[in-house]
Amino acid sequence: MITVLGIGPGDRKLCLLGTETYLKQADTVIGSPRQLALFPGIPQEKQLRLPRLTALKEYLVQNKTRSIVLLASGDPLLYGIGTWVTKNFSKQQIQIIPGVSSIQYMFHCLHLSMNDCYLTVMVVNLILTSYSAMTKWAWSLIHNWGRMKFPRK
């Protein structure tokens, strides 16, 4: 079984309850060095650094009887690795555990409701707007995104 595990936007305190259970039960935990570093309790022999997608697919096919956790930053199905997994493996072979997305985290840091929000993808830029607060903050968000600092607690 392949478990795609959403681990939030990069702070262990923002992981959902149950994350540790999936990690303990896994035979192998696959992730980037940054993702694996969030969980220092995972034994080295269970860790696998995320390879290129072709090699990852080959590994997952060869180890389909093992319990494998694939770490995903944020929400796995919001422009994440979960989308790739669902396109390459059947529903019977995978389970996807959501995580807090970076978009959710940003809205909460800015104290903005996500009600009536919609996402628009334009070339490379992800522009977030909300019907109710579209004027000043949307313009500021779009034009100042690279300079914004989000508080971490």
C-alpha positions as YAML, in Angstrom:
chain: A
units: angstrom
residues:
- id: 1
  name: MET
  ca: [0.00, 0.00, 0.00]
- id: 2
  name: ILE
  ca: [1.22, 3.47, -0.89]
- id: 3
  name: THR
  ca: [0.22, 6.12, 1.63]
- id: 4
  name: VAL
  ca: [0.66, 9.69, 0.43]
- id: 5
  name: LEU
  ca: [0.96, 11.60, 3.69]
- id: 6
  name: GLY
  ca: [0.35, 15.34, 3.76]
- id: 7
  name: ILE
  ca: [2.72, 16.88, 6.32]
- id: 8
  name: GLY
  ca: [1.69, 20.53, 6.17]
- id: 9
  name: PRO
  ca: [3.65, 23.60, 5.11]
- id: 10
  name: GLY
  ca: [6.95, 22.72, 6.75]
- id: 11
  name: ASP
  ca: [6.45, 22.92, 10.50]
- id: 12
  name: ARG
  ca: [5.94, 19.72, 12.43]
- id: 13
  name: LYS
  ca: [3.45, 21.47, 14.72]
- id: 14
  name: LEU
  ca: [1.18, 21.91, 11.69]
- id: 15
  name: CYS
  ca: [1.01, 18.16, 10.92]
- id: 16
  name: LEU
  ca: [-2.31, 16.48, 11.51]
- id: 17
  name: LEU
  ca: [-2.89, 13.99, 14.31]
- id: 18
  name: GLY
  ca: [-2.08, 10.49, 13.16]
- id: 19
  name: THR
  ca: [0.98, 11.43, 11.14]
- id: 20
  name: GLU
  ca: [3.32, 9.64, 13.56]
- id: 21
  name: THR
  ca: [1.20, 6.47, 13.39]
- id: 22
  name: TYR
  ca: [1.58, 6.22, 9.63]
- id: 23
  name: LEU
  ca: [5.32, 6.84, 9.89]
- id: 24
  name: LYS
  ca: [5.81, 4.15, 12.57]
- id: 25
  name: GLN
  ca: [3.81, 1.55, 10.60]
- id: 26
  name: ALA
  ca: [5.67, 2.16, 7.32]
- id: 27
  name: ASP
  ca: [8.34, -0.16, 5.98]
- id: 28
  name: THR
  ca: [9.77, 2.74, 3.95]
- id: 29
  name: VAL
  ca: [9.30, 6.51, 4.20]
- id: 30
  name: ILE
  ca: [10.10, 8.45, 1.02]
- id: 31
  name: GLY
  ca: [10.63, 12.21, 1.00]
- id: 32
  name: SER
  ca: [12.92, 15.09, 0.19]
- id: 33
  name: PRO
  ca: [15.78, 15.79, 2.61]
- id: 34
  name: ARG
  ca: [13.77, 18.72, 4.04]
- id: 35
  name: GLN
  ca: [10.69, 16.56, 4.55]
- id: 36
  name: LEU
  ca: [12.60, 13.70, 6.15]
- id: 37
  name: ALA
  ca: [14.42, 16.13, 8.47]
- id: 38
  name: LEU
  ca: [11.05, 17.07, 10.03]
- id: 39
  name: PHE
  ca: [10.90, 13.57, 11.52]
- id: 40
  name: PRO
  ca: [14.27, 12.75, 13.13]
- id: 41
  name: GLY
  ca: [12.75, 9.67, 14.80]
- id: 42
  name: ILE
  ca: [12.49, 7.76, 11.52]
- id: 43
  name: PRO
  ca: [15.33, 5.21, 11.46]
- id: 44
  name: GLN
  ca: [17.84, 5.74, 8.62]
- id: 45
  name: GLU
  ca: [17.18, 2.27, 7.21]
- id: 46
  name: LYS
  ca: [13.49, 3.18, 6.68]
- id: 47
  name: GLN
  ca: [14.27, 6.46, 4.89]
- id: 48
  name: LEU
  ca: [14.53, 6.82, 1.13]
- id: 49
  name: ARG
  ca: [15.43, 10.12, -0.47]
- id: 50
  name: LEU
  ca: [12.85, 11.08, -3.10]
- id: 51
  name: PRO
  ca: [14.21, 10.04, -6.50]
- id: 52
  name: ARG
  ca: [13.15, 11.27, -9.94]
- id: 53
  name: LEU
  ca: [9.57, 10.32, -10.77]
- id: 54
  name: THR
  ca: [10.53, 7.57, -13.22]
- id: 55
  name: ALA
  ca: [12.71, 5.90, -10.58]
- id: 56
  name: LEU
  ca: [10.03, 6.47, -7.93]
- id: 57
  name: LYS
  ca: [7.42, 4.73, -10.07]
- id: 58
  name: GLU
  ca: [9.75, 1.81, -10.65]
- id: 59
  name: TYR
  ca: [10.48, 1.53, -6.91]
- id: 60
  name: LEU
  ca: [6.79, 1.68, -5.96]
- id: 61
  name: VAL
  ca: [5.87, -0.99, -8.54]
- id: 62
  name: GLN
  ca: [8.67, -3.29, -7.34]
- id: 63
  name: ASN
  ca: [7.67, -2.84, -3.68]
- id: 64
  name: LYS
  ca: [3.87, -2.92, -4.00]
- id: 65
  name: THR
  ca: [3.48, -5.46, -1.16]
- id: 66
  name: ARG
  ca: [5.33, -3.24, 1.33]
- id: 67
  name: SER
  ca: [3.87, -0.42, 3.41]
- id: 68
  name: ILE
  ca: [5.29, 2.75, 1.85]
- id: 69
  name: VAL
  ca: [4.70, 6.32, 3.02]
- id: 70
  name: LEU
  ca: [5.37, 9.05, 0.49]
- id: 71
  name: LEU
  ca: [5.68, 12.43, 2.23]
- id: 72
  name: ALA
  ca: [3.90, 15.36, 0.64]
- id: 73
  name: SER
  ca: [4.29, 18.99, 1.63]
- id: 74
  name: GLY
  ca: [0.95, 20.66, 2.25]
- id: 75
  name: ASP
  ca: [-2.10, 18.99, 0.80]
- id: 76
  name: PRO
  ca: [-1.04, 16.13, -1.52]
- id: 77
  name: LEU
  ca: [-3.83, 16.78, -4.02]
- id: 78
  name: LEU
  ca: [-3.38, 20.55, -4.29]
- id: 79
  name: TYR
  ca: [-0.66, 20.72, -6.95]
- id: 80
  name: GLY
  ca: [1.16, 17.97, -5.08]
- id: 81
  name: ILE
  ca: [2.68, 14.52, -5.47]
- id: 82
  name: GLY
  ca: [-0.72, 12.98, -4.72]
- id: 83
  name: THR
  ca: [-1.95, 13.97, -8.16]
- id: 84
  name: TRP
  ca: [0.96, 12.13, -9.79]
- id: 85
  name: VAL
  ca: [0.32, 9.05, -7.64]
- id: 86
  name: THR
  ca: [-3.40, 8.96, -8.54]
- id: 87
  name: LYS
  ca: [-2.52, 9.10, -12.25]
- id: 88
  name: ASN
  ca: [0.01, 6.26, -11.99]
- id: 89
  name: PHE
  ca: [-1.59, 3.82, -9.53]
- id: 90
  name: SER
  ca: [-5.07, 2.44, -8.96]
- id: 91
  name: LYS
  ca: [-7.29, 3.60, -6.09]
- id: 92
  name: GLN
  ca: [-6.92, 0.16, -4.52]
- id: 93
  name: GLN
  ca: [-3.14, 0.62, -4.24]
- id: 94
  name: ILE
  ca: [-3.12, 4.04, -2.56]
- id: 95
  name: GLN
  ca: [-4.50, 6.04, 0.31]
- id: 96
  name: ILE
  ca: [-4.11, 9.77, 0.57]
- id: 97
  name: ILE
  ca: [-3.98, 11.53, 3.92]
- id: 98
  name: PRO
  ca: [-4.51, 15.30, 3.57]
- id: 99
  name: GLY
  ca: [-2.41, 17.94, 5.23]
- id: 100
  name: VAL
  ca: [-2.70, 21.66, 5.85]
- id: 101
  name: SER
  ca: [-1.85, 23.36, 2.56]
- id: 102
  name: SER
  ca: [0.43, 26.36, 2.26]
- id: 103
  name: ILE
  ca: [-2.56, 28.24, 0.84]
- id: 104
  name: GLN
  ca: [-4.62, 27.51, 3.97]
- id: 105
  name: TYR
  ca: [-1.66, 28.51, 6.13]
- id: 106
  name: MET
  ca: [-1.21, 31.79, 4.24]
- id: 107
  name: PHE
  ca: [-4.89, 32.71, 4.57]
- id: 108
  name: HIS
  ca: [-4.73, 32.08, 8.32]
- id: 109
  name: CYS
  ca: [-1.52, 34.12, 8.70]
- id: 110
  name: LEU
  ca: [-3.23, 37.00, 6.92]
- id: 111
  name: HIS
  ca: [-6.41, 36.53, 9.01]
- id: 112
  name: LEU
  ca: [-8.50, 36.12, 5.85]
- id: 113
  name: SER
  ca: [-11.48, 33.86, 5.44]
- id: 114
  name: MET
  ca: [-11.32, 31.30, 2.66]
- id: 115
  name: ASN
  ca: [-15.08, 31.56, 2.15]
- id: 116
  name: ASP
  ca: [-15.88, 32.58, -1.43]
- id: 117
  name: CYS
  ca: [-12.24, 32.26, -2.46]
- id: 118
  name: TYR
  ca: [-11.21, 30.93, -5.83]
- id: 119
  name: LEU
  ca: [-7.85, 30.01, -7.33]
- id: 120
  name: THR
  ca: [-6.66, 31.09, -10.74]
- id: 121
  name: VAL
  ca: [-3.50, 29.69, -12.28]
- id: 122
  name: MET
  ca: [-1.83, 31.94, -14.83]
- id: 123
  name: VAL
  ca: [1.37, 30.65, -16.46]
- id: 124
  name: VAL
  ca: [3.63, 30.41, -13.39]
- id: 125
  name: ASN
  ca: [1.87, 32.75, -10.97]
- id: 126
  name: LEU
  ca: [-0.73, 31.52, -8.54]
- id: 127
  name: ILE
  ca: [-3.06, 34.40, -7.83]
- id: 128
  name: LEU
  ca: [-5.37, 34.17, -4.86]
- id: 129
  name: THR
  ca: [-8.34, 36.42, -4.60]
- id: 130
  name: SER
  ca: [-11.42, 36.53, -2.45]
- id: 131
  name: TYR
  ca: [-14.71, 38.08, -3.53]
- id: 132
  name: SER
  ca: [-15.23, 39.85, -0.22]
- id: 133
  name: ALA
  ca: [-11.76, 41.37, 0.19]
- id: 134
  name: MET
  ca: [-10.63, 41.69, -3.40]
- id: 135
  name: THR
  ca: [-9.53, 45.31, -3.50]
- id: 136
  name: LYS
  ca: [-6.49, 46.34, -1.44]
- id: 137
  name: TRP
  ca: [-5.20, 43.00, -0.15]
- id: 138
  name: ALA
  ca: [-5.47, 41.19, -3.51]
- id: 139
  name: TRP
  ca: [-3.49, 43.89, -5.28]
- id: 140
  name: SER
  ca: [-0.95, 43.92, -2.46]
- id: 141
  name: LEU
  ca: [-0.70, 40.14, -2.42]
- id: 142
  name: ILE
  ca: [-0.12, 39.89, -6.16]
- id: 143
  name: HIS
  ca: [2.44, 42.71, -6.31]
- id: 144
  name: ASN
  ca: [4.29, 42.01, -3.05]
- id: 145
  name: TRP
  ca: [4.28, 38.18, -2.91]
- id: 146
  name: GLY
  ca: [8.06, 37.81, -3.09]
- id: 147
  name: ARG
  ca: [8.63, 40.27, -0.23]
- id: 148
  name: MET
  ca: [5.99, 38.85, 2.13]
- id: 149
  name: LYS
  ca: [7.12, 37.21, 5.33]
- id: 150
  name: PHE
  ca: [4.78, 34.78, 7.02]
- id: 151
  name: PRO
  ca: [5.04, 34.44, 10.80]
- id: 152
  name: ARG
  ca: [6.08, 31.09, 12.20]
- id: 153
  name: LYS
  ca: [5.38, 30.23, 15.78]
...
